[in-house]
Short mmCIF file of C-alpha atoms and ligand atoms in Angstrom, two decimals:
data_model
loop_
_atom_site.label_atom_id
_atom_site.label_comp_id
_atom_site.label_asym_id
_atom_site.label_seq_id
_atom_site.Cartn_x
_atom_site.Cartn_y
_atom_site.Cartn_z
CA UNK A 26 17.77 32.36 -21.14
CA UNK A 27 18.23 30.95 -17.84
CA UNK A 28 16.49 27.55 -17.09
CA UNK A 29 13.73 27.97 -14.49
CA UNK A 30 14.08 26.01 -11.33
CA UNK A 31 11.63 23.38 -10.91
CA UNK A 32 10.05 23.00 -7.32
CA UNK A 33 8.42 19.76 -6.77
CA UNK A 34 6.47 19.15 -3.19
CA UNK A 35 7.06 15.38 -2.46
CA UNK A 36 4.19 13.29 -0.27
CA UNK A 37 4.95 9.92 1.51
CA UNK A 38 2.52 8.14 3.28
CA UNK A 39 2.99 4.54 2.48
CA UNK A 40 3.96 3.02 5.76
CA UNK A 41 4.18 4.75 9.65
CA UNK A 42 5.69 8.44 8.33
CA UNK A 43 3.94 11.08 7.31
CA UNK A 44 6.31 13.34 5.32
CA UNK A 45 6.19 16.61 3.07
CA UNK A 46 9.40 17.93 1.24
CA UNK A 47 9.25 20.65 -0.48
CA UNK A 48 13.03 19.96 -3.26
CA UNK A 49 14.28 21.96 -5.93
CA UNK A 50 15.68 20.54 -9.30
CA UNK A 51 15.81 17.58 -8.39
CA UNK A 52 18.54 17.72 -5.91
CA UNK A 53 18.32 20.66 -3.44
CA UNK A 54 16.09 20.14 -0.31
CA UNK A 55 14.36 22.64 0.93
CA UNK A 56 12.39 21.49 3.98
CA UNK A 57 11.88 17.78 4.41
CA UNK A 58 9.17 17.31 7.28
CA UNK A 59 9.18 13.72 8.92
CA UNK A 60 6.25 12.90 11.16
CA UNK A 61 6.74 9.39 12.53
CA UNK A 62 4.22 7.17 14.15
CA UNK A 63 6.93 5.00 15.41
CA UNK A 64 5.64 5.66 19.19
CA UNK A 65 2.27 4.54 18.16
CA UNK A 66 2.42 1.62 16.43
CA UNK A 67 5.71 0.29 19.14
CA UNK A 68 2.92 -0.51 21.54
CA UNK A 69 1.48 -3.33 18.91
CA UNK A 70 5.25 -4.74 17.85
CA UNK A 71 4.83 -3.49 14.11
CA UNK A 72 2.33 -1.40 12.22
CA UNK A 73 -1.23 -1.23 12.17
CA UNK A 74 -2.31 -0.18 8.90
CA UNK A 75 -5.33 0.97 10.50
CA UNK A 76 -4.28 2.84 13.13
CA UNK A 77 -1.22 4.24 10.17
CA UNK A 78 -3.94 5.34 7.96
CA UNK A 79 -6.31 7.76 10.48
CA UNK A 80 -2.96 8.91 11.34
CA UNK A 81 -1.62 10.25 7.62
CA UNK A 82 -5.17 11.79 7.69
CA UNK A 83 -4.85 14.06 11.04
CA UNK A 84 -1.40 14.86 10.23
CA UNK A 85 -1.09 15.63 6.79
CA UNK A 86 -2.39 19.25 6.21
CA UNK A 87 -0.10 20.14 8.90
CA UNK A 88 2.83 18.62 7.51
CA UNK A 89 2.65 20.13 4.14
CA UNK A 90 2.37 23.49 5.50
CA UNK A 91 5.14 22.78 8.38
CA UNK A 92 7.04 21.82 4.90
CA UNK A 93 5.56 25.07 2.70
CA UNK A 94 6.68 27.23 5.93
CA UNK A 95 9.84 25.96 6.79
CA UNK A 96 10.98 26.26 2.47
CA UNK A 97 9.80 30.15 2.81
CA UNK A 98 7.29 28.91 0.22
CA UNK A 99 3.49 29.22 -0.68
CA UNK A 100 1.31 26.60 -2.13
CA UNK A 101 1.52 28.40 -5.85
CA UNK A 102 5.10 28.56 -5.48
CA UNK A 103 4.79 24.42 -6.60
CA UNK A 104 5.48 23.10 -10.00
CA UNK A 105 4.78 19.79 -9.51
CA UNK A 106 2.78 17.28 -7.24
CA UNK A 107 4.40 14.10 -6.59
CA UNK A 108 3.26 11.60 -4.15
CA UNK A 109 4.16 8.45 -3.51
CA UNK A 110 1.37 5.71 -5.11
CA UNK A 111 2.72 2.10 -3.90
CA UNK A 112 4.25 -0.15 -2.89
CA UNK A 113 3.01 -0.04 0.20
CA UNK A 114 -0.57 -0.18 2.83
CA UNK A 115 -3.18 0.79 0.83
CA UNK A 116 -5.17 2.86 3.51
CA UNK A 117 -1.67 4.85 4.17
CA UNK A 118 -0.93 5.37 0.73
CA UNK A 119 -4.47 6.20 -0.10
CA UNK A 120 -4.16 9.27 2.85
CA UNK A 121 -0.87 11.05 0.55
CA UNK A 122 -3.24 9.98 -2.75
CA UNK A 123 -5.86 11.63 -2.23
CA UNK A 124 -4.48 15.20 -0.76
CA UNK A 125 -2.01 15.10 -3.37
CA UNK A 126 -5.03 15.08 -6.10
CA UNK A 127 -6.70 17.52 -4.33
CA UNK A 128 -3.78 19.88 -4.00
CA UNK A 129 -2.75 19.43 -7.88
CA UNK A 130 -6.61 20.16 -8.73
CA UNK A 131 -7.11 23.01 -7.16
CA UNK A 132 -3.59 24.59 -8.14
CA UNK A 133 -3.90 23.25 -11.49
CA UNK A 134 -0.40 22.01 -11.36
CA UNK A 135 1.00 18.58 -12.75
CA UNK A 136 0.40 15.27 -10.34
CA UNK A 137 3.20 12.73 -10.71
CA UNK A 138 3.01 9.61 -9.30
CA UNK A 139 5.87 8.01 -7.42
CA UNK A 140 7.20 4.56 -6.90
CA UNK A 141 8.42 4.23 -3.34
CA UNK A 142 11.36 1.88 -4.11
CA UNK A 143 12.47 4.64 -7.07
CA UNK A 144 12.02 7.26 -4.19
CA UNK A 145 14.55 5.50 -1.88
CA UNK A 146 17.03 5.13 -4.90
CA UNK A 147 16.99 9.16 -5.63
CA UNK A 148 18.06 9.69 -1.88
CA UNK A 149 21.27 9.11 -3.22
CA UNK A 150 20.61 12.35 -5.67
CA UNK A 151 19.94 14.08 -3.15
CA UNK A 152 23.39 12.72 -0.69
CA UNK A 153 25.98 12.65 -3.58
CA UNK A 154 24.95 15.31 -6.12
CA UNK A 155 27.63 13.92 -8.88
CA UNK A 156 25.77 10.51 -9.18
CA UNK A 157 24.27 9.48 -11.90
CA UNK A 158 23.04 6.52 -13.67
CA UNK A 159 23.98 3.77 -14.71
CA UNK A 160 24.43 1.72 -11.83
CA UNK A 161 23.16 -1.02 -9.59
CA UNK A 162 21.09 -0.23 -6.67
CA UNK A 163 21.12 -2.28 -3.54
CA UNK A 164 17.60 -1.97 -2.62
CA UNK A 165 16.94 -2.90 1.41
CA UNK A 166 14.28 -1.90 3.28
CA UNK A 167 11.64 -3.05 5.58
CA UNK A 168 9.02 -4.23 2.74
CA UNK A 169 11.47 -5.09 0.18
CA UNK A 170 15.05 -6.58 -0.90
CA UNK A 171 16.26 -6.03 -5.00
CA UNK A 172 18.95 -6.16 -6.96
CA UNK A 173 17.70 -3.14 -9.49
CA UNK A 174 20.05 -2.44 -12.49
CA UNK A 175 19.50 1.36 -12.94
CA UNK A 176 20.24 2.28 -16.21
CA UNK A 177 19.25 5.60 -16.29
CA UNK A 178 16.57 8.09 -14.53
CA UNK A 179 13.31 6.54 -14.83
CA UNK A 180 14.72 3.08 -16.83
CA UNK A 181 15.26 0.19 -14.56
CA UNK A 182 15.19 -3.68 -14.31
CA UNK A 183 15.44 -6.16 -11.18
CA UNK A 184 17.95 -8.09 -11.21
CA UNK A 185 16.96 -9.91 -8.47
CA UNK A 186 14.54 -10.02 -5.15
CA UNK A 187 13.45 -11.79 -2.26
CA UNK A 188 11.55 -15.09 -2.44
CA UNK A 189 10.47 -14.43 1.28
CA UNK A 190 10.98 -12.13 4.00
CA UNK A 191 11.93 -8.63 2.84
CA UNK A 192 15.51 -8.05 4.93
CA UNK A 193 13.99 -5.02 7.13
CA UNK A 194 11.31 -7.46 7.81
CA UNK A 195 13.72 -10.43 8.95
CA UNK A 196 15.39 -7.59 11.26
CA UNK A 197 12.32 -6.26 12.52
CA UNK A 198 11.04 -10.31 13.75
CA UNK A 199 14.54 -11.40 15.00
CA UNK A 200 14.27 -8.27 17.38
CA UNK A 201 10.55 -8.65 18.28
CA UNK A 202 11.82 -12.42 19.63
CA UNK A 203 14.81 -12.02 21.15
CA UNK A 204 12.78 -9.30 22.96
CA UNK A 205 14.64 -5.45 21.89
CA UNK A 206 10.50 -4.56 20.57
CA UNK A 207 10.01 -2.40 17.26
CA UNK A 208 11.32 -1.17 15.02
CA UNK A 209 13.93 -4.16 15.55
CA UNK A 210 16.63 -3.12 13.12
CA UNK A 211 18.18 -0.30 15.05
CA UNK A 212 18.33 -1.74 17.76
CA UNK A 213 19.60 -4.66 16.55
CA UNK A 214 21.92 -2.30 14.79
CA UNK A 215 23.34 -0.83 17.96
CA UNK A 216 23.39 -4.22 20.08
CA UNK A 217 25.39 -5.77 17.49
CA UNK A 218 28.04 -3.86 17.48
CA UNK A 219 29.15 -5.85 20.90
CA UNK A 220 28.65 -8.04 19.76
CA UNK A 221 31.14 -11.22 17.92
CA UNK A 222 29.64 -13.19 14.94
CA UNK A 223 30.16 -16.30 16.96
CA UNK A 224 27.56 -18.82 15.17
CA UNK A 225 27.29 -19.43 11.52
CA UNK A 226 23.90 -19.44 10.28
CA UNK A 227 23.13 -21.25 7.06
CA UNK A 228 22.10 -19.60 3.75
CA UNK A 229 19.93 -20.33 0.95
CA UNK A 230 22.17 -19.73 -2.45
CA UNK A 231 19.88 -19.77 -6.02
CA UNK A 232 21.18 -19.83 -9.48
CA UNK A 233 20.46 -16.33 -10.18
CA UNK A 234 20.18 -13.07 -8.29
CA UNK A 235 17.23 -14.24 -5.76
CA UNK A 236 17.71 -14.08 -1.99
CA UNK A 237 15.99 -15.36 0.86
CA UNK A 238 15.91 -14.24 4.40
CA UNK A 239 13.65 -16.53 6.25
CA UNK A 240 15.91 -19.55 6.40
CA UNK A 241 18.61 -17.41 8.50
CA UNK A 242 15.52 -15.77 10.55
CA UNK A 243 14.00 -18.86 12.08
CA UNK A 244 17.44 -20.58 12.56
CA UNK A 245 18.34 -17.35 14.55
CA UNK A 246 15.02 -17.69 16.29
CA UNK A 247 15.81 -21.14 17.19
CA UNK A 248 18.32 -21.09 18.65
CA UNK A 249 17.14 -18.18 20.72
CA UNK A 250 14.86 -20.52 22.01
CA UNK A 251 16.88 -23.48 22.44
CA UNK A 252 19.64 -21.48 24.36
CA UNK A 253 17.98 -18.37 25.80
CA UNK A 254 21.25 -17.75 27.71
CA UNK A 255 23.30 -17.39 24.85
CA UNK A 256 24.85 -13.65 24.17
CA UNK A 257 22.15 -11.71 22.67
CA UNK A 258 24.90 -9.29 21.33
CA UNK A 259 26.80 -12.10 20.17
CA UNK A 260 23.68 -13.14 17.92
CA UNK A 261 22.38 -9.97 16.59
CA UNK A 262 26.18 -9.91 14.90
CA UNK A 263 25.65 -13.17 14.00
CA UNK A 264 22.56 -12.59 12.03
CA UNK A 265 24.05 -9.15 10.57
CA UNK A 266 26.73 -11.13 9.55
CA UNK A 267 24.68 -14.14 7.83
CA UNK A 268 22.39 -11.56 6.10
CA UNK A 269 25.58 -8.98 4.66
CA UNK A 270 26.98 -12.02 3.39
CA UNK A 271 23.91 -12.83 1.50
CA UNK A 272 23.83 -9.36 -0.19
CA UNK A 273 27.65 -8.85 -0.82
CA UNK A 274 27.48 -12.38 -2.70
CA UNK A 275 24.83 -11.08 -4.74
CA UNK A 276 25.84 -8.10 -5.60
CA UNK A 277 29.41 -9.14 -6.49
CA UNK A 278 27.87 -11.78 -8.80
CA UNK A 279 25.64 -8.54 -10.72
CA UNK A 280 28.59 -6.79 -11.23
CA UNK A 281 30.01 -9.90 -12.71
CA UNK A 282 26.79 -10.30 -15.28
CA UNK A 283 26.26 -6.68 -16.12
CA UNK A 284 29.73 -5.42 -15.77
CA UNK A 285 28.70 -1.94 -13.87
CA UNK A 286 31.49 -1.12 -10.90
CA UNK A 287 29.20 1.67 -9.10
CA UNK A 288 26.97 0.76 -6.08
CA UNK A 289 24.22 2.55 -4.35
CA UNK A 290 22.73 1.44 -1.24
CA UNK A 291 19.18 2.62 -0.63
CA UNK A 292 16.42 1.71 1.86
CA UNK A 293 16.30 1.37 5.81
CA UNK A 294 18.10 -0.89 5.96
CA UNK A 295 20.95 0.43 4.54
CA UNK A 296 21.21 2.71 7.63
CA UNK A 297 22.95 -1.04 9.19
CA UNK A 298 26.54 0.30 10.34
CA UNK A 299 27.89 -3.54 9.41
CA UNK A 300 26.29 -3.35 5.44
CA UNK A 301 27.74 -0.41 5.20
CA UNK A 302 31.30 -1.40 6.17
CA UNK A 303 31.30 -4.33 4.26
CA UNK A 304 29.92 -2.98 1.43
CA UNK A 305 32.37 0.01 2.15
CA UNK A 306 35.36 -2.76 1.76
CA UNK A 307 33.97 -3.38 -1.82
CA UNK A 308 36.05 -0.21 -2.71
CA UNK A 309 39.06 -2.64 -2.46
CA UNK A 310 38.13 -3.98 -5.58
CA UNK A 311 37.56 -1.00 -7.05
CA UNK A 312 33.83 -0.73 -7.31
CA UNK A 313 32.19 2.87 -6.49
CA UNK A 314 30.33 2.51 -3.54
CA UNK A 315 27.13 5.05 -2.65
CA UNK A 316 25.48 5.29 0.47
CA UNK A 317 22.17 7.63 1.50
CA UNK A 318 22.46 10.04 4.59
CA UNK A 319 21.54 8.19 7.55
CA UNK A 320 18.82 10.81 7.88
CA UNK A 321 17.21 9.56 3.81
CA UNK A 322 17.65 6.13 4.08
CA UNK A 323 14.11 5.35 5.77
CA UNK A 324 10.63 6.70 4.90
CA UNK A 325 10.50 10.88 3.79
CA UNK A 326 8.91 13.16 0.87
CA UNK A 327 12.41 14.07 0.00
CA UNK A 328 13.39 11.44 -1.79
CA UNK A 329 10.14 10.90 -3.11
CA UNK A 330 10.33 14.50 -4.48
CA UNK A 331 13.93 13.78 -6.00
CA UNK A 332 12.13 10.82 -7.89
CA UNK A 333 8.82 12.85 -8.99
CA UNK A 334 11.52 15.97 -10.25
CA UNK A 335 12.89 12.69 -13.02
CA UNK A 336 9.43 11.48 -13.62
CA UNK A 337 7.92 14.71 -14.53
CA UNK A 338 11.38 15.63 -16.92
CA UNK A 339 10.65 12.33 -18.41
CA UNK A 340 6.79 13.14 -19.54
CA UNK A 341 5.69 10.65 -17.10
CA UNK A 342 2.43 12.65 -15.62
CA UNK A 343 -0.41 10.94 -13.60
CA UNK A 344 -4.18 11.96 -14.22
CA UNK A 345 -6.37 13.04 -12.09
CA UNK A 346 -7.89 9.69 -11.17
CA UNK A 347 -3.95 8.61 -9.62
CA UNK A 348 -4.98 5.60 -7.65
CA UNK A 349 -2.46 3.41 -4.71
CA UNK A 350 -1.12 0.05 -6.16
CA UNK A 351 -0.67 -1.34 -2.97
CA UNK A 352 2.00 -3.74 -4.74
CA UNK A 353 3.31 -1.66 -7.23
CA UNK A 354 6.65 -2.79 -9.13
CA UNK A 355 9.78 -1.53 -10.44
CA UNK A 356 8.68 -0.62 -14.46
CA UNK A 357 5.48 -0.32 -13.79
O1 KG4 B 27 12.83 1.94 4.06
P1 KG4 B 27 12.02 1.85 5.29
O2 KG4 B 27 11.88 3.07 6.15
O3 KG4 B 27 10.58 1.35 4.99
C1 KG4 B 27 10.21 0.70 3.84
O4 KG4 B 27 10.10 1.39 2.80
O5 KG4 B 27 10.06 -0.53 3.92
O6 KG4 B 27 12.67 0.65 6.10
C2 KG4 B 27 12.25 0.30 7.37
C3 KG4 B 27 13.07 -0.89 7.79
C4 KG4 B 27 12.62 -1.51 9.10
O7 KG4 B 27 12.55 -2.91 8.90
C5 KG4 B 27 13.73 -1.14 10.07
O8 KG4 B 27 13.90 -2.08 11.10
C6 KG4 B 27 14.93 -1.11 9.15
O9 KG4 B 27 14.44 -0.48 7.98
N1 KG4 B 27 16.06 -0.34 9.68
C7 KG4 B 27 17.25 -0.89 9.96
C8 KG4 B 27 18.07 0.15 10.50
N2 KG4 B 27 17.33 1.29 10.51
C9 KG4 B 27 16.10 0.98 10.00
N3 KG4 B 27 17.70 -2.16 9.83
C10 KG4 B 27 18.97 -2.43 10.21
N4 KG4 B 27 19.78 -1.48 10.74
C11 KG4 B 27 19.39 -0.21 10.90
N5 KG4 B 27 20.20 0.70 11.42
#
């Protein structure tokens, strides 16, 4: 008997995007609608969760049927409700929460729950469809920075984190100061790439797999303000190049302790043209690297979806009373 395909509709809402996927087994996206308050929140030089969360509310019955629509797919054509319940604001998250226990109600179809952080991992499911675990995800992104050993589907265990400033976060506040506005990485991103790495900043180093951002941030910002003529090309490289450093040393030194050779980068962060070429020159030494489509690597349902498809073949259901855990962890 052939094995019936499983459609899962994905829901983010834990940050500034409102996003509905509608992804089959797992793998296979079928409409992945992104609506960004980027424009919104650039005005205030980050996010305002309040302002985020009236936002996920106006936009997200539209979304999800932009996403039904554009799959050539009605509501009962769902197996499984899956959307994402932390890390992240807890007024955003609340917004995806709620309409995703509605929805599952009144189809009487299964909710899943979703960690965010597992979401951005499965965007490599979705980019490379012969991946699979084990292997060791670099984890980047504007609220957090992990090491995260993934040993298979829905089994995992950090390695390491940040003991300050998520990386995305340290982007985001060099750009605000040096004066390129929000979201800073990008355009950081782009500005660099004039850039020369002509200052070395200095970098924290702990026994284990920790890292820390904020020491290179507020050197970077200081000497912005000691020399506000020097390049600001020249120092958006210089920071990119302090801050790759930090993660290649890392992740060398976990595939030293846990001897796994394949590498997937997930997150916004990994969107940074200079992480990926230097994690691309890994290869050299003849670990696998993975990278997400530029297009999955920040906030959407797809990826979210890709995660719920694993959860849900794994048992792992949510009950009706799914609540946001604003700081939700990897294993939880
Ligand atoms: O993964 P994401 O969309 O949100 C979280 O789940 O946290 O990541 C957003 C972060 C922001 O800090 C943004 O500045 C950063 O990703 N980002 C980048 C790039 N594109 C987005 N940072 C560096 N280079 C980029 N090209």
């Amino acid at each position: 008997m052939q094995k019936k395909d499983i459609i899962v509709l994905g829901i983010e809402s834990s940050c500034d995007e409102t996003s509905v996927a509608i992804v089959k087994n797992g793998r296979e996206v079928l409409s992945n609608i992104i609506d960004t308050q980027i424009k919104i929140h650039e005005q205030y030089g980050g996010v305002v969760p309040e302002i985020a969360s009236r936002n996920h509310i106006e936009a997200i019955s539209r979304v999800a049927k932009t996403a039904l629509k554009e799959a050539n797919m009605k509501f009962e054509d769902v197996d499984v409700i899956a959307p994402t319940y932390g890390p992240g604001l807890v007024g955003a998250l609340l917004v995806g929460v709620s309409y995703a226990r509605g929805l599952a109600y009144s189809l009487n179809k299964p909710l899943v729950g979703v960690n965010h952080i597992e979401g951005h991992i499965a965007a490599n499911y979705i980019t490379h469809k012969d991946l699979v675990p084990p292997f060791l995800c670099m984890l980047t992104s504007g609220g957090n920075t992990q090491i995260v050993y993934v040993k298979d589907y829905c089994k995992m265990e950090v390695l390491g984190r940040t003991r300050d400033d998520a990386i995305g976060e340290a982007f985001d506040k060099v750009a605000r100061v040096v004066g390129l506005g929000y979201p800073g990485g990008p355009k950081i991103d782009k500005l660099a790439q004039t850039g020369k790495a002509t200052v070395n900043f200095p970098k924290t180093h702990f026994e284990n797999l920790d890292f820390s951002f904020s020491g290179i941030k507020t050197a970077v910002i200081n000497l912005h303000h000691k020399n506000p003529d020097i390049d600001k090309a020249d120092l958006c490289m210089s920071f990119e190049k302090a801050v790759t450093e930090v993660l290649i040393e890392n992740i060398e030194k976990a595939i030293e302790q846990t001897g796994i050779k394949t590498v997937v980068l997930a997150g916004g962060v990994s969107a940074n043209t200079h992480i990926r070429s230097e994690f691309e020159k890994l290869e050299q030494k003849g670990i696998k690297i993975y990278k997400p489509d530029l297009k999955l690597c920040t906030d959407n349902a797809a990826m979210i979806a890709s995660a719920g498809y694993y959860r849900y073949l794994n048992g792992d259901l949510s009950t009706s009373t799914l609540n946001a855990v604003p700081n939700l962890k990897i294993g939880e």
